[in-house]
mmCIF file with all atom_site columns, C-alpha atoms and ligand atoms in Angstrom:
data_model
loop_
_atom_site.group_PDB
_atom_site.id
_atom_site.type_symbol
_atom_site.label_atom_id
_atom_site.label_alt_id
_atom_site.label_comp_id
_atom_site.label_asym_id
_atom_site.label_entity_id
_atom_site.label_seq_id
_atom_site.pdbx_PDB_ins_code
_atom_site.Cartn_x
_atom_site.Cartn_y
_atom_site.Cartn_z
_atom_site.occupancy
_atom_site.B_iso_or_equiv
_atom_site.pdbx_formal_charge
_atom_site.auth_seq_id
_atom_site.auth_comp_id
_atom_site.auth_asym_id
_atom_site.auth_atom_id
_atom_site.pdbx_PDB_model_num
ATOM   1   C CA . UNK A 1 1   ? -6.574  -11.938 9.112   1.00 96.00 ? 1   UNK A CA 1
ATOM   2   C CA . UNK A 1 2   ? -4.185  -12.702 6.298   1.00 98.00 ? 2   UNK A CA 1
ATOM   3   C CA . UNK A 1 3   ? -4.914  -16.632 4.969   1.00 98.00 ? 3   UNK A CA 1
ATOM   4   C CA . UNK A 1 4   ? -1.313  -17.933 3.897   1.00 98.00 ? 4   UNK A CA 1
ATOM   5   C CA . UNK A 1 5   ? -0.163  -21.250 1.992   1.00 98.00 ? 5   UNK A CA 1
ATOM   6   C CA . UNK A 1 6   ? 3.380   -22.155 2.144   1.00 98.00 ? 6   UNK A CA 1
ATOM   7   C CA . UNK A 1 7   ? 4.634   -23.795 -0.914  1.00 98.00 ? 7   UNK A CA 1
ATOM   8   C CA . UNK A 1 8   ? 7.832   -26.052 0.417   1.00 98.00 ? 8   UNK A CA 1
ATOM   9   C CA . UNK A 1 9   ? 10.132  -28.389 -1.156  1.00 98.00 ? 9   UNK A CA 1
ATOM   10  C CA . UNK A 1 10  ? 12.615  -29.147 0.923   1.00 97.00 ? 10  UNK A CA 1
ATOM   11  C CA . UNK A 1 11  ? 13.755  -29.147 5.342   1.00 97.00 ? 11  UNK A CA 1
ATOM   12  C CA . UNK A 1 12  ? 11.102  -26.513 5.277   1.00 98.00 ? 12  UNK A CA 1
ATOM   13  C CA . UNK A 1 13  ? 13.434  -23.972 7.676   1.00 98.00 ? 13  UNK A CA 1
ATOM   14  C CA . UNK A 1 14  ? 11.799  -20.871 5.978   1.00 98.00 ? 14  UNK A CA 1
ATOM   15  C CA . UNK A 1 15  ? 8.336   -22.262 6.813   1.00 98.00 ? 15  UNK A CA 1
ATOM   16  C CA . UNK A 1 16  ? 9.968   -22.783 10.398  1.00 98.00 ? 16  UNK A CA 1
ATOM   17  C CA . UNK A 1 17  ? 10.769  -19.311 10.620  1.00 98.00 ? 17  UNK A CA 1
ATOM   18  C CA . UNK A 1 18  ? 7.581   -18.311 9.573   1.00 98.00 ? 18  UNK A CA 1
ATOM   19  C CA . UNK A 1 19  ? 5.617   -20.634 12.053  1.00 98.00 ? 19  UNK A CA 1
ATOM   20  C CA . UNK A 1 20  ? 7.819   -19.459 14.777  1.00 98.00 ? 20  UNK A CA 1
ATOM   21  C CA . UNK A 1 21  ? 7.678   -15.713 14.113  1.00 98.00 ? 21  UNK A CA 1
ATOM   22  C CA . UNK A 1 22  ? 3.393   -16.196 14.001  1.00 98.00 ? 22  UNK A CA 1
ATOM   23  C CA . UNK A 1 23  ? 3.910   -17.955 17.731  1.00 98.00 ? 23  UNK A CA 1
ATOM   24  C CA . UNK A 1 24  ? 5.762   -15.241 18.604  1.00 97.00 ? 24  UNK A CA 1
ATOM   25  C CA . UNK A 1 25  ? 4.067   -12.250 17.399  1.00 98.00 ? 25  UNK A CA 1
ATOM   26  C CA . UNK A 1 26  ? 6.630   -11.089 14.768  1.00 98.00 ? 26  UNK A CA 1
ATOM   27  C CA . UNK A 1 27  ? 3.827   -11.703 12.443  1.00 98.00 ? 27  UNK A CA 1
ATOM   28  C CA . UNK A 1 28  ? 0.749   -10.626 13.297  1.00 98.00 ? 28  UNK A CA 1
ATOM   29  C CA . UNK A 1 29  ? -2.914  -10.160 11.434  1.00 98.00 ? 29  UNK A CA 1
ATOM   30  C CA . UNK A 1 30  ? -1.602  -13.517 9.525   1.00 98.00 ? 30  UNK A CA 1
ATOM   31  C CA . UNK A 1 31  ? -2.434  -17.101 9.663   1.00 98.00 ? 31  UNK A CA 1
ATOM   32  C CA . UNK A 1 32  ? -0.578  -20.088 7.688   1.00 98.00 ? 32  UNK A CA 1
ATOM   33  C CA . UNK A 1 33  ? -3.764  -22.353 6.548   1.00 98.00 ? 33  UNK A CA 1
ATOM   34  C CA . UNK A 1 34  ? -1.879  -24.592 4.428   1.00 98.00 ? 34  UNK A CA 1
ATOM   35  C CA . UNK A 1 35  ? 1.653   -26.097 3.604   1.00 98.00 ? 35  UNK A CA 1
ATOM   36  C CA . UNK A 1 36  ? 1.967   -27.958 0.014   1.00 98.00 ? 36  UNK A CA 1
ATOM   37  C CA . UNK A 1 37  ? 4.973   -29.795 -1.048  1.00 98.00 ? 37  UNK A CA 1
ATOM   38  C CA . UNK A 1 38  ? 5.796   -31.020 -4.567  1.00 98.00 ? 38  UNK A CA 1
ATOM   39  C CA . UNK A 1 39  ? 7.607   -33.505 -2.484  1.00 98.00 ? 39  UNK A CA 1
ATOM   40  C CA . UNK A 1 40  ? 6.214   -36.328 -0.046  1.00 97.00 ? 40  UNK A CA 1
ATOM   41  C CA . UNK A 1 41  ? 9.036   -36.434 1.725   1.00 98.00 ? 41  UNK A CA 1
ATOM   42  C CA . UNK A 1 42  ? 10.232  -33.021 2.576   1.00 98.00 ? 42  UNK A CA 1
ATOM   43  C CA . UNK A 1 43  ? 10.815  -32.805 5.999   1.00 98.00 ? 43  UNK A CA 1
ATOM   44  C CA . UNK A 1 44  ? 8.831   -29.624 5.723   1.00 98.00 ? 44  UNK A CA 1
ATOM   45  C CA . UNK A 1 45  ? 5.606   -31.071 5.694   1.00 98.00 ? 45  UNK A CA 1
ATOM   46  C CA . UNK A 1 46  ? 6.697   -32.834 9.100   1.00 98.00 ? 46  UNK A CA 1
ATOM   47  C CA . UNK A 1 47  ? 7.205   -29.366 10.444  1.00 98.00 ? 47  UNK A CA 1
ATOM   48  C CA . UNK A 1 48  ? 3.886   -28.322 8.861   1.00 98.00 ? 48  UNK A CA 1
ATOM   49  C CA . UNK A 1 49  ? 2.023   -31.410 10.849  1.00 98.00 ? 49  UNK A CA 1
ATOM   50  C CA . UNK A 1 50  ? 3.658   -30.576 13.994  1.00 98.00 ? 50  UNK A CA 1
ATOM   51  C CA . UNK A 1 51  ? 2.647   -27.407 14.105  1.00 98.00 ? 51  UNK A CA 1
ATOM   52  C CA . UNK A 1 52  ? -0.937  -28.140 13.759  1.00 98.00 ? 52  UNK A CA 1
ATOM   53  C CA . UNK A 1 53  ? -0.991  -26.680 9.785   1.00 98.00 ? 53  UNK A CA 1
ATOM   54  C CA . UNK A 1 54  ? -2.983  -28.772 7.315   1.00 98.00 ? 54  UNK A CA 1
ATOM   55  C CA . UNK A 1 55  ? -0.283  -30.024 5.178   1.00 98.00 ? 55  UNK A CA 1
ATOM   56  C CA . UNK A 1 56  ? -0.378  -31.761 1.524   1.00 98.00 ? 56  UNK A CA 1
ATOM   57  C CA . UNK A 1 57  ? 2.002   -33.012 -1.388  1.00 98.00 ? 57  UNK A CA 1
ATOM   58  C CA . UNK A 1 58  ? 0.711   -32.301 -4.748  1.00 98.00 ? 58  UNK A CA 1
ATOM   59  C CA . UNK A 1 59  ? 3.426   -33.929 -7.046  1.00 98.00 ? 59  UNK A CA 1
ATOM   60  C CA . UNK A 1 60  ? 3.892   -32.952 -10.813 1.00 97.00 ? 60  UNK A CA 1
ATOM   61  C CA . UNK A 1 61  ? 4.578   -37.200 -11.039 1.00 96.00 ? 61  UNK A CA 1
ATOM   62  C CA . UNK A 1 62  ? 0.838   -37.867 -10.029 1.00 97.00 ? 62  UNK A CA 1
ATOM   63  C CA . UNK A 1 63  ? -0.821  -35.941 -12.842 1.00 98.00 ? 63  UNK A CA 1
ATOM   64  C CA . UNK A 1 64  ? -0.631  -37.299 -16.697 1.00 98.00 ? 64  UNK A CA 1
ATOM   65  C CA . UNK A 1 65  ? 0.286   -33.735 -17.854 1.00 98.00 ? 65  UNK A CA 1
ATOM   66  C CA . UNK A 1 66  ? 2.208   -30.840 -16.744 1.00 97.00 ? 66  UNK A CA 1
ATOM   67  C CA . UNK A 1 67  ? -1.243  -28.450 -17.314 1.00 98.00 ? 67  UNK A CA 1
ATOM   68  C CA . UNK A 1 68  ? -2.869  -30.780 -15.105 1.00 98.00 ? 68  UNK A CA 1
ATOM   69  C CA . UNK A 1 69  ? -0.459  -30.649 -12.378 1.00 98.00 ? 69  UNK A CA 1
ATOM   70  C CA . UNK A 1 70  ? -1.108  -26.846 -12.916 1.00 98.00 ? 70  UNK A CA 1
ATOM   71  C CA . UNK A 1 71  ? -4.552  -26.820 -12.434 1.00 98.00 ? 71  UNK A CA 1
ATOM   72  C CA . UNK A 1 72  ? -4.290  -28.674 -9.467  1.00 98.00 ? 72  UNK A CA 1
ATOM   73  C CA . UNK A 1 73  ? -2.329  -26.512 -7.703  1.00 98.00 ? 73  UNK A CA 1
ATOM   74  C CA . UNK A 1 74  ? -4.288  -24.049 -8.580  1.00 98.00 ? 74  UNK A CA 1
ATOM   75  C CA . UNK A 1 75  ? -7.514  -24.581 -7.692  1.00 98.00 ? 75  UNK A CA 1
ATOM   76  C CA . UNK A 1 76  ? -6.169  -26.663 -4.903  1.00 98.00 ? 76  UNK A CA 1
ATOM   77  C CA . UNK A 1 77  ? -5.005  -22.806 -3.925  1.00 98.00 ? 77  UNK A CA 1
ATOM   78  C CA . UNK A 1 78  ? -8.144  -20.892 -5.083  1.00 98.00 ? 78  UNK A CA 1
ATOM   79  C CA . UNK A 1 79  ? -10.182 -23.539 -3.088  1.00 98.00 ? 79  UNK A CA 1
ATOM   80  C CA . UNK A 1 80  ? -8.393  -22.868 0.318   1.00 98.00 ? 80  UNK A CA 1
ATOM   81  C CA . UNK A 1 81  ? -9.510  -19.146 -0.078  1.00 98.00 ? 81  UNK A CA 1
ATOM   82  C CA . UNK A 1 82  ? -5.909  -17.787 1.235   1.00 97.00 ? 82  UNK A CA 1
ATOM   83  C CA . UNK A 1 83  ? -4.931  -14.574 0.029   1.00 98.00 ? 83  UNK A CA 1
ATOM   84  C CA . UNK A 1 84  ? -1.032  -14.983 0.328   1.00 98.00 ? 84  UNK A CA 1
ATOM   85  C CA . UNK A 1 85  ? 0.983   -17.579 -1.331  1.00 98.00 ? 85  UNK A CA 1
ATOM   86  C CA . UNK A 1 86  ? 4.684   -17.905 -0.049  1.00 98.00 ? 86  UNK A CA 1
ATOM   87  C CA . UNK A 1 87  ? 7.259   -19.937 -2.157  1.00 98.00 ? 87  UNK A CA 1
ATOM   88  C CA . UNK A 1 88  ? 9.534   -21.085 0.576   1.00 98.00 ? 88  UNK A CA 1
ATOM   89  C CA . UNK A 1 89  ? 12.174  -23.048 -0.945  1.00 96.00 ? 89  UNK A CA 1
ATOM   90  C CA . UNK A 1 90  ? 9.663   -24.481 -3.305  1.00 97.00 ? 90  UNK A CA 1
ATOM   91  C CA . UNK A 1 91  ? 11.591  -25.731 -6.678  1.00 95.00 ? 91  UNK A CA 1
ATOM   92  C CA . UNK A 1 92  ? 9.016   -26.058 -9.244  1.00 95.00 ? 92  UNK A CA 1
ATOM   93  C CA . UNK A 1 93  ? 8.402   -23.430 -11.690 1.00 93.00 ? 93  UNK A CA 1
ATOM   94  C CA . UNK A 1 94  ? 5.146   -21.062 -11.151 1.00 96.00 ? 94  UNK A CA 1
ATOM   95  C CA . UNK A 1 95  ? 2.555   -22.018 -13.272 1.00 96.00 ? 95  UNK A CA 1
ATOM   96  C CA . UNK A 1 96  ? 1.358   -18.614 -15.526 1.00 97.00 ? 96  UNK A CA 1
ATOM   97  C CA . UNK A 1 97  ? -2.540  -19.491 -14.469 1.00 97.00 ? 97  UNK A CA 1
ATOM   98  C CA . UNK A 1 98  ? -1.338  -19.341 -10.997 1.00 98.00 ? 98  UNK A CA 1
ATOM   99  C CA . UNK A 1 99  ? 0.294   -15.868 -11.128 1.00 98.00 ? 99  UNK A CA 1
ATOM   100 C CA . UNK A 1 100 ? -3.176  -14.471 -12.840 1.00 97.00 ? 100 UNK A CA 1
ATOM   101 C CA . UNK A 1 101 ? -5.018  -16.607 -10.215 1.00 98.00 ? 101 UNK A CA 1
ATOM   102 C CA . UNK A 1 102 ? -3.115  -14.511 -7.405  1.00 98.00 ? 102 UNK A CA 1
ATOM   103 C CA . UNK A 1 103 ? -1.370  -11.135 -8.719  1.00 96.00 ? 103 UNK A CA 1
ATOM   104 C CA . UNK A 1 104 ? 1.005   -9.597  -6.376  1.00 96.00 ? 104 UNK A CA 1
ATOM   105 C CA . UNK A 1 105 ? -0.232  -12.074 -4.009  1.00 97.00 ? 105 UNK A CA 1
ATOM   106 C CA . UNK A 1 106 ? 2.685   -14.913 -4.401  1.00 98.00 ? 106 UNK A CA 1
ATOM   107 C CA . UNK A 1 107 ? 5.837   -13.931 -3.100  1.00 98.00 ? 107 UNK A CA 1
ATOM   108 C CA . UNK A 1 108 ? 9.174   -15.757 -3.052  1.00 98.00 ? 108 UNK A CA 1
ATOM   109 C CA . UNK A 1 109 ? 12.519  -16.148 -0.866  1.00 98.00 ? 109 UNK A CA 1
ATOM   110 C CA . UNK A 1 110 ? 15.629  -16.276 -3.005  1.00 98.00 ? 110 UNK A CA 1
ATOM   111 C CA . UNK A 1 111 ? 19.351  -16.764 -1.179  1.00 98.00 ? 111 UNK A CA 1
ATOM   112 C CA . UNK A 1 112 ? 21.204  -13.756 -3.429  1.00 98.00 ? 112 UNK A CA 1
ATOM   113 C CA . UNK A 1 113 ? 20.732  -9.916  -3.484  1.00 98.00 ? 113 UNK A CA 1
ATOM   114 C CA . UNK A 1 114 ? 19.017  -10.016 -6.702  1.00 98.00 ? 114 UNK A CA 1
ATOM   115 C CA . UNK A 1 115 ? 19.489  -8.938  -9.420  1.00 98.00 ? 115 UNK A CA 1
ATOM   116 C CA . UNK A 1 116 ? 22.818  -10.646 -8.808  1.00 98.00 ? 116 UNK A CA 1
ATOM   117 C CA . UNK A 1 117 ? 22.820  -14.697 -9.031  1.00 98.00 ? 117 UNK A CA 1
ATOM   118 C CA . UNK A 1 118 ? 19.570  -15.373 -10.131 1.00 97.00 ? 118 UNK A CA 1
ATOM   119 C CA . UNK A 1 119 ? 17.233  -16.323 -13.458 1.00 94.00 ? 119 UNK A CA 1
ATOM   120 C CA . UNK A 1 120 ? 17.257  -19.727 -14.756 1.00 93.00 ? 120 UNK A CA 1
ATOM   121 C CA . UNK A 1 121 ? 19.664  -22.487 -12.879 1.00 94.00 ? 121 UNK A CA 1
ATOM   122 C CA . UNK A 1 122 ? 20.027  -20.154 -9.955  1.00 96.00 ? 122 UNK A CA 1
ATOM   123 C CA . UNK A 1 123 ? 18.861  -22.320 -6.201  1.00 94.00 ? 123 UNK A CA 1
ATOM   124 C CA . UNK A 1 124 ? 19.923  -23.385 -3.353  1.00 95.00 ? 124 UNK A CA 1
ATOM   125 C CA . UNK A 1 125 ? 23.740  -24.447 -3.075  1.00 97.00 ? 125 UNK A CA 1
ATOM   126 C CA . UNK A 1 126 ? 24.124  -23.164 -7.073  1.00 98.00 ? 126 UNK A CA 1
ATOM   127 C CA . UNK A 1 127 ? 23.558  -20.046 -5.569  1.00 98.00 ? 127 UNK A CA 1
ATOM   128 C CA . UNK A 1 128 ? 26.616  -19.580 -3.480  1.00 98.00 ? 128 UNK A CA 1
ATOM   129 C CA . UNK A 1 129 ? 28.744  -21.298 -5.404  1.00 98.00 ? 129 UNK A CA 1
ATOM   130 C CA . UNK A 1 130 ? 28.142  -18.805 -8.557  1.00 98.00 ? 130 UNK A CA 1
ATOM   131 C CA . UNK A 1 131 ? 29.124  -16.091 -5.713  1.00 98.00 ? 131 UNK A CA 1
ATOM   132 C CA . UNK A 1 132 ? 32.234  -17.747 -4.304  1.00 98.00 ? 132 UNK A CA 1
ATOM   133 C CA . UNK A 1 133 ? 33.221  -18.358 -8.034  1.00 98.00 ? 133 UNK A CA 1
ATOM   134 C CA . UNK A 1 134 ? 32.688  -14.995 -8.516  1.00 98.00 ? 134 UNK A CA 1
ATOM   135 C CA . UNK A 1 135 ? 34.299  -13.513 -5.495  1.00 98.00 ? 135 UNK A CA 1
ATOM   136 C CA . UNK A 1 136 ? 31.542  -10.693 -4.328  1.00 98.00 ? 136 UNK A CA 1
ATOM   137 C CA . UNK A 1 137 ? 32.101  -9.652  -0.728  1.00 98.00 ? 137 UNK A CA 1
ATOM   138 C CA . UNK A 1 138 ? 29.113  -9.311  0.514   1.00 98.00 ? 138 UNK A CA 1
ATOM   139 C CA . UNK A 1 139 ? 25.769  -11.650 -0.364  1.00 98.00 ? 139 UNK A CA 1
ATOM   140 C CA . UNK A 1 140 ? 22.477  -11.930 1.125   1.00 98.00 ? 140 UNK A CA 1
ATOM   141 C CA . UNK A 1 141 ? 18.854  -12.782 0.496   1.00 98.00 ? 141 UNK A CA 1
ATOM   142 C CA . UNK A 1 142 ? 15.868  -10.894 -1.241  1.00 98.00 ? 142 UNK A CA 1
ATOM   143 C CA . UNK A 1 143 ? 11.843  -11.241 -1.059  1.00 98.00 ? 143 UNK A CA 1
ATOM   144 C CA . UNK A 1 144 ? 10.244  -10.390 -4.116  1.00 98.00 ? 144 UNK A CA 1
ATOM   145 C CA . UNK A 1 145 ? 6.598   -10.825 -5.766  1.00 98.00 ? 145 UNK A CA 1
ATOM   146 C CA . UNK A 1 146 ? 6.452   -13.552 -8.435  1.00 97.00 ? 146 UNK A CA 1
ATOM   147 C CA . UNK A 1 147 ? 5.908   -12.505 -12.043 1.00 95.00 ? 147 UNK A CA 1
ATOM   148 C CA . UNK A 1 148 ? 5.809   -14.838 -14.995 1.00 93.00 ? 148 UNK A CA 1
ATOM   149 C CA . UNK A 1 149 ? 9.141   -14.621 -14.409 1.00 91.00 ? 149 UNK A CA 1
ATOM   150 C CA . UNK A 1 150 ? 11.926  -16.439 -12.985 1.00 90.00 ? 150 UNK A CA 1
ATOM   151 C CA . UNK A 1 151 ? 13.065  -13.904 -9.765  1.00 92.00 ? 151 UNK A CA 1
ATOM   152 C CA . UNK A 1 152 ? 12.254  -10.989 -12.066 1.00 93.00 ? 152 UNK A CA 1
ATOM   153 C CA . UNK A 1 153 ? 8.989   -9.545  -9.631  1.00 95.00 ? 153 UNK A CA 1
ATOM   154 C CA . UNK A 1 154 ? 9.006   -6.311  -7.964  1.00 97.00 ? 154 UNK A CA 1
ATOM   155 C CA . UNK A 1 155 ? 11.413  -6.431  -4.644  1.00 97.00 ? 155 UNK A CA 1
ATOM   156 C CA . UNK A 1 156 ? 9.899   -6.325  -1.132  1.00 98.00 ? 156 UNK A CA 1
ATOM   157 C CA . UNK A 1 157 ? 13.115  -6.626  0.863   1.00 98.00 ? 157 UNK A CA 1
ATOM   158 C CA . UNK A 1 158 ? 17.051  -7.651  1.078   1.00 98.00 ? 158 UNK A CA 1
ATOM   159 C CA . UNK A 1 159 ? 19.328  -8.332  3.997   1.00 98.00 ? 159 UNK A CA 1
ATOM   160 C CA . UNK A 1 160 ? 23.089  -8.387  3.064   1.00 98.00 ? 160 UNK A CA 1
ATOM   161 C CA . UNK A 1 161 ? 25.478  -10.960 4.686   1.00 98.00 ? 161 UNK A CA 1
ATOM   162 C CA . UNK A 1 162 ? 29.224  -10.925 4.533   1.00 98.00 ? 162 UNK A CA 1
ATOM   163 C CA . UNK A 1 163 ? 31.455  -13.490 2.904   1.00 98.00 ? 163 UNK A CA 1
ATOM   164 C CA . UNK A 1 164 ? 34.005  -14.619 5.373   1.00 98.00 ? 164 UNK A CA 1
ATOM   165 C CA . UNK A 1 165 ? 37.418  -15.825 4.441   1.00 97.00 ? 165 UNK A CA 1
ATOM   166 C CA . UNK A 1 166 ? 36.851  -19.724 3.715   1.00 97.00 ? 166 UNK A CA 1
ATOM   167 C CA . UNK A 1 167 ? 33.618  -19.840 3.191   1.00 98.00 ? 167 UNK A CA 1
ATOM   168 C CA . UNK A 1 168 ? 32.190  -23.197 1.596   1.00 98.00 ? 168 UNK A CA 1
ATOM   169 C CA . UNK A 1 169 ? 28.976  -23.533 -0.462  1.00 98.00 ? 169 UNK A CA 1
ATOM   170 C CA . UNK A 1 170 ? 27.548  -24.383 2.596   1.00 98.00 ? 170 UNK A CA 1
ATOM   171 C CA . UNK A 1 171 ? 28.689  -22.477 5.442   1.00 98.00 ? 171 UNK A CA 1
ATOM   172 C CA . UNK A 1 172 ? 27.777  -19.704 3.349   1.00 98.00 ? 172 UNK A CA 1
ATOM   173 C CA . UNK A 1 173 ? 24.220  -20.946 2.676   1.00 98.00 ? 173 UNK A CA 1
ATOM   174 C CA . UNK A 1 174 ? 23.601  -21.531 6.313   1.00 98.00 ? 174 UNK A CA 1
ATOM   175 C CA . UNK A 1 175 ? 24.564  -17.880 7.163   1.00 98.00 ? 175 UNK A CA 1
ATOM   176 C CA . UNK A 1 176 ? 22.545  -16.260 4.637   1.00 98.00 ? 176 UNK A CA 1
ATOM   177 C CA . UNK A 1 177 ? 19.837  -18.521 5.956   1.00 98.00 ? 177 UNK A CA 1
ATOM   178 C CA . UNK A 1 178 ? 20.224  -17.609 9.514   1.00 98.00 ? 178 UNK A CA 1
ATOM   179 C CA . UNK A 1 179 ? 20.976  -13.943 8.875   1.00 98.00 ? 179 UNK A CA 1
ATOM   180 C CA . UNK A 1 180 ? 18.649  -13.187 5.885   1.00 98.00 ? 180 UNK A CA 1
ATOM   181 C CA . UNK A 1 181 ? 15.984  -15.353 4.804   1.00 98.00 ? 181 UNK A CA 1
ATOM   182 C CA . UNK A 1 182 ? 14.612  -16.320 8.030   1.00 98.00 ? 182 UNK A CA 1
ATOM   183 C CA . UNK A 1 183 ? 14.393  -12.911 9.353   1.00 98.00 ? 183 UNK A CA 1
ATOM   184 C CA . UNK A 1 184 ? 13.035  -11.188 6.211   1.00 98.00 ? 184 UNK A CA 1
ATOM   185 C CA . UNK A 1 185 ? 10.614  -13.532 4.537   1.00 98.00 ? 185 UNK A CA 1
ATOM   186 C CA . UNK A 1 186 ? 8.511   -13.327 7.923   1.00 98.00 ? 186 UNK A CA 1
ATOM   187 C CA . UNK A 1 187 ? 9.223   -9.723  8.176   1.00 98.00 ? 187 UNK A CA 1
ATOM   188 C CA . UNK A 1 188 ? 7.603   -9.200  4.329   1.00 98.00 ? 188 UNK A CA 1
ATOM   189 C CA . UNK A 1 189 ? 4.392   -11.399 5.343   1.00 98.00 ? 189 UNK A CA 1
ATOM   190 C CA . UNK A 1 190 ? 3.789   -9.480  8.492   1.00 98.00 ? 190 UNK A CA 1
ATOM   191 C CA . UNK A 1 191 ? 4.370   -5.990  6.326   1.00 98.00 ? 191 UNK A CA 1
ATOM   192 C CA . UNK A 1 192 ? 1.676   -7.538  3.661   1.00 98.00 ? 192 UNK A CA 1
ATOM   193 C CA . UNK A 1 193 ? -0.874  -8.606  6.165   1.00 98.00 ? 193 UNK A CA 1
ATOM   194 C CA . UNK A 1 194 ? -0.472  -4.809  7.914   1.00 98.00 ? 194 UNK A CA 1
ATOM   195 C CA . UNK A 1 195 ? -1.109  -3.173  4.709   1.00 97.00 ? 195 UNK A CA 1
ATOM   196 C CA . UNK A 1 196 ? 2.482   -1.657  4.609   1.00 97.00 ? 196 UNK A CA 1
ATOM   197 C CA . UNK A 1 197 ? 3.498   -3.207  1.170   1.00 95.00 ? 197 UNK A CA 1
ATOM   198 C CA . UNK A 1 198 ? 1.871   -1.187  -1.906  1.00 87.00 ? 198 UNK A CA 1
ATOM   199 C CA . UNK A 1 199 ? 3.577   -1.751  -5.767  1.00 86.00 ? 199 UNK A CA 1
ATOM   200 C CA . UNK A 1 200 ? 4.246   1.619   -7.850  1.00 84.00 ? 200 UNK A CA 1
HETATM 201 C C1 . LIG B 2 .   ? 17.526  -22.840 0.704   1.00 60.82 ? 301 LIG B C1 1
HETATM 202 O O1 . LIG B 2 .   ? 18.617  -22.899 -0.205  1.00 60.82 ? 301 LIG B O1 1
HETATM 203 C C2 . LIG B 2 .   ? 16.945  -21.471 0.672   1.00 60.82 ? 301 LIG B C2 1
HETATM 204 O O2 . LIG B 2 .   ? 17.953  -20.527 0.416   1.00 60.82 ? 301 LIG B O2 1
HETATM 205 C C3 . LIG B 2 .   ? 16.015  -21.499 -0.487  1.00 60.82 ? 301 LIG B C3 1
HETATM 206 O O3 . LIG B 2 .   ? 15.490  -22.829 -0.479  1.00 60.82 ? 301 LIG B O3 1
HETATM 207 C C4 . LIG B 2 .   ? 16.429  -23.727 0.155   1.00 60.82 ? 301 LIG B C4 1
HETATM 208 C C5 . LIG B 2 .   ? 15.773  -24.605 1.189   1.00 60.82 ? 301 LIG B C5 1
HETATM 209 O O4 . LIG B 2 .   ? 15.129  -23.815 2.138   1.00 60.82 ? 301 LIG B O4 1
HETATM 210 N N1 . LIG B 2 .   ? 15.020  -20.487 -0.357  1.00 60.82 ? 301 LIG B N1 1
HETATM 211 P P1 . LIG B 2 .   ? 14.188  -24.496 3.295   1.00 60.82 ? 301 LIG B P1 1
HETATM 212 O O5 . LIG B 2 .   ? 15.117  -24.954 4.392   1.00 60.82 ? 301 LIG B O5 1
HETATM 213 O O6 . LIG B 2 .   ? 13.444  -25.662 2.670   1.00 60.82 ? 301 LIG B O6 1
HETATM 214 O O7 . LIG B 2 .   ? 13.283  -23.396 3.721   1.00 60.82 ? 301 LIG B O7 1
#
C-alpha cells in the first residue's frame, strides 16, 4: 500500500480529485495519510478533514529561518513514513534536503504542457495568461517528478486541452483543470503505486 502526503496551498481541487478517485477505485494499492498546507486557511485542508485525512499547516511564517521551515517539512515528511509526496497546487519552493530526502518520490501537477509555460513565475492564472498572450492552440497539464528544479523533473504524463475562441484566464484554467489535472495527477499516483512508472 502506497503511503501518500498531499502538499496543498490553495481550494485543494487536485487533492479532491485524488480523494475521490481512491473512493472510487481509480487509484488503487494507495492511501493519502497526510495533507500539509503552507497555508491555514486553504480550503484544502477543509477537504482534507472531511475526508477523514490527518491534515496540518506548516507555515514558512512560524519558523525564524527559511532552513528551519525546511527541516520541518522534512522530517515532518520522513516522520509520517509515506513513500509518495504529491505537490498539488502547493506554491512554495521544494526544499533541496527534501528532494534527497525522497528521490523520484515527489511528484508535481503543473497547468501547461511543459516544457512550454513553465520555470520561474510560471502558476496558476500566470499560466494561462502567458498562453493566451501567446496564442498556442492547444494547452493542457503535465505530471512530472520534482528535481532541484523548478518543473524541470522527468515527465510522467500530459493531457492536452483546446483553447476555445474567447477564452479568459479563467475559463481556460477551469478547463484544463477539469480536463487535465484532475484526471491525470490521480492517474500518475495509481501508475506509481502499481509499479508501472520506472525512470531511464
Ligand atoms: C491551479 O492553478 C492548478 O492548476 C495548480 O494549482 C492551482 C490550484 O489548484 N496545480 P487546487 O485547486 O488547489 O488543486
Amino acid at each position: 500500500m502506497l503511503k501518500v502526503a498531499v502538499l496543498v496551498s490553495g481550494g485543494g481541487t487536485n487533492l479532491q480529485a485524488i480523494i475521490d478517485a481512491v473512493n472510487d477505485g481509480k487509484i488503487t494499492n494507495a492511501e493519502i495519510s497526510l495533507v500539509i498546507s503552507n497555508n491555514k486557511n486553504a480550503y484544502a485542508l477543509e477537504r482534507a478533514k472531511n475526508a477523514g485525512i490527518s491534515a496540518m499547516c506548516i507555515s514558512p511564517k512560524e519558523y525564524e529561518t527559511r532552513e528551519n521551515f525546511h527541516v520541518a517539512l522534512t522530517e515532518t515528511l520522513k516522520n509520517a513514513g509515506v513513500d509518495l509526496v504529491v505537490l498539488a497546487g502547493y506554491l512554495v519552493s521544494i526544499p533541496e534536503m527534501l528532494v534527497k530526502a525522497f528521490p523520484n518520490k515527489i511528484i508535481n501537477i503543473h497547468p501547461s504542457l511543459i516544457p512550454s509555460f513553465c520555470g520561474v513565475g510560471y502558476y496558476g492564472l500566470k499560466v494561462h495568461e502567458a498562453a493566451l498572450a501567446r496564442g498556442v492552440k492547444v494547452t493542457g497539464a503535465t505530471v512530472h517528478f520534482v528535481d532541484c528544479g523548478m518543473d524541470t523533473g522527468p515527465i510522467i504524463l500530459q493531457k492536452a486541452v483546446e483553447i476555445e475562441e474567447g477564452d479568459t484566464p479563467e475559463v481556460l484554467q477551469r478547463r484544463v483543470m477539469e480536463q487535465a489535472e484532475w484526471v491525470i495527477l490521480p492517474r500518475a499516483i495509481d501508475m506509481i503505486a502499481n509499479g508501472k512508472i520506472t525512470i531511464k
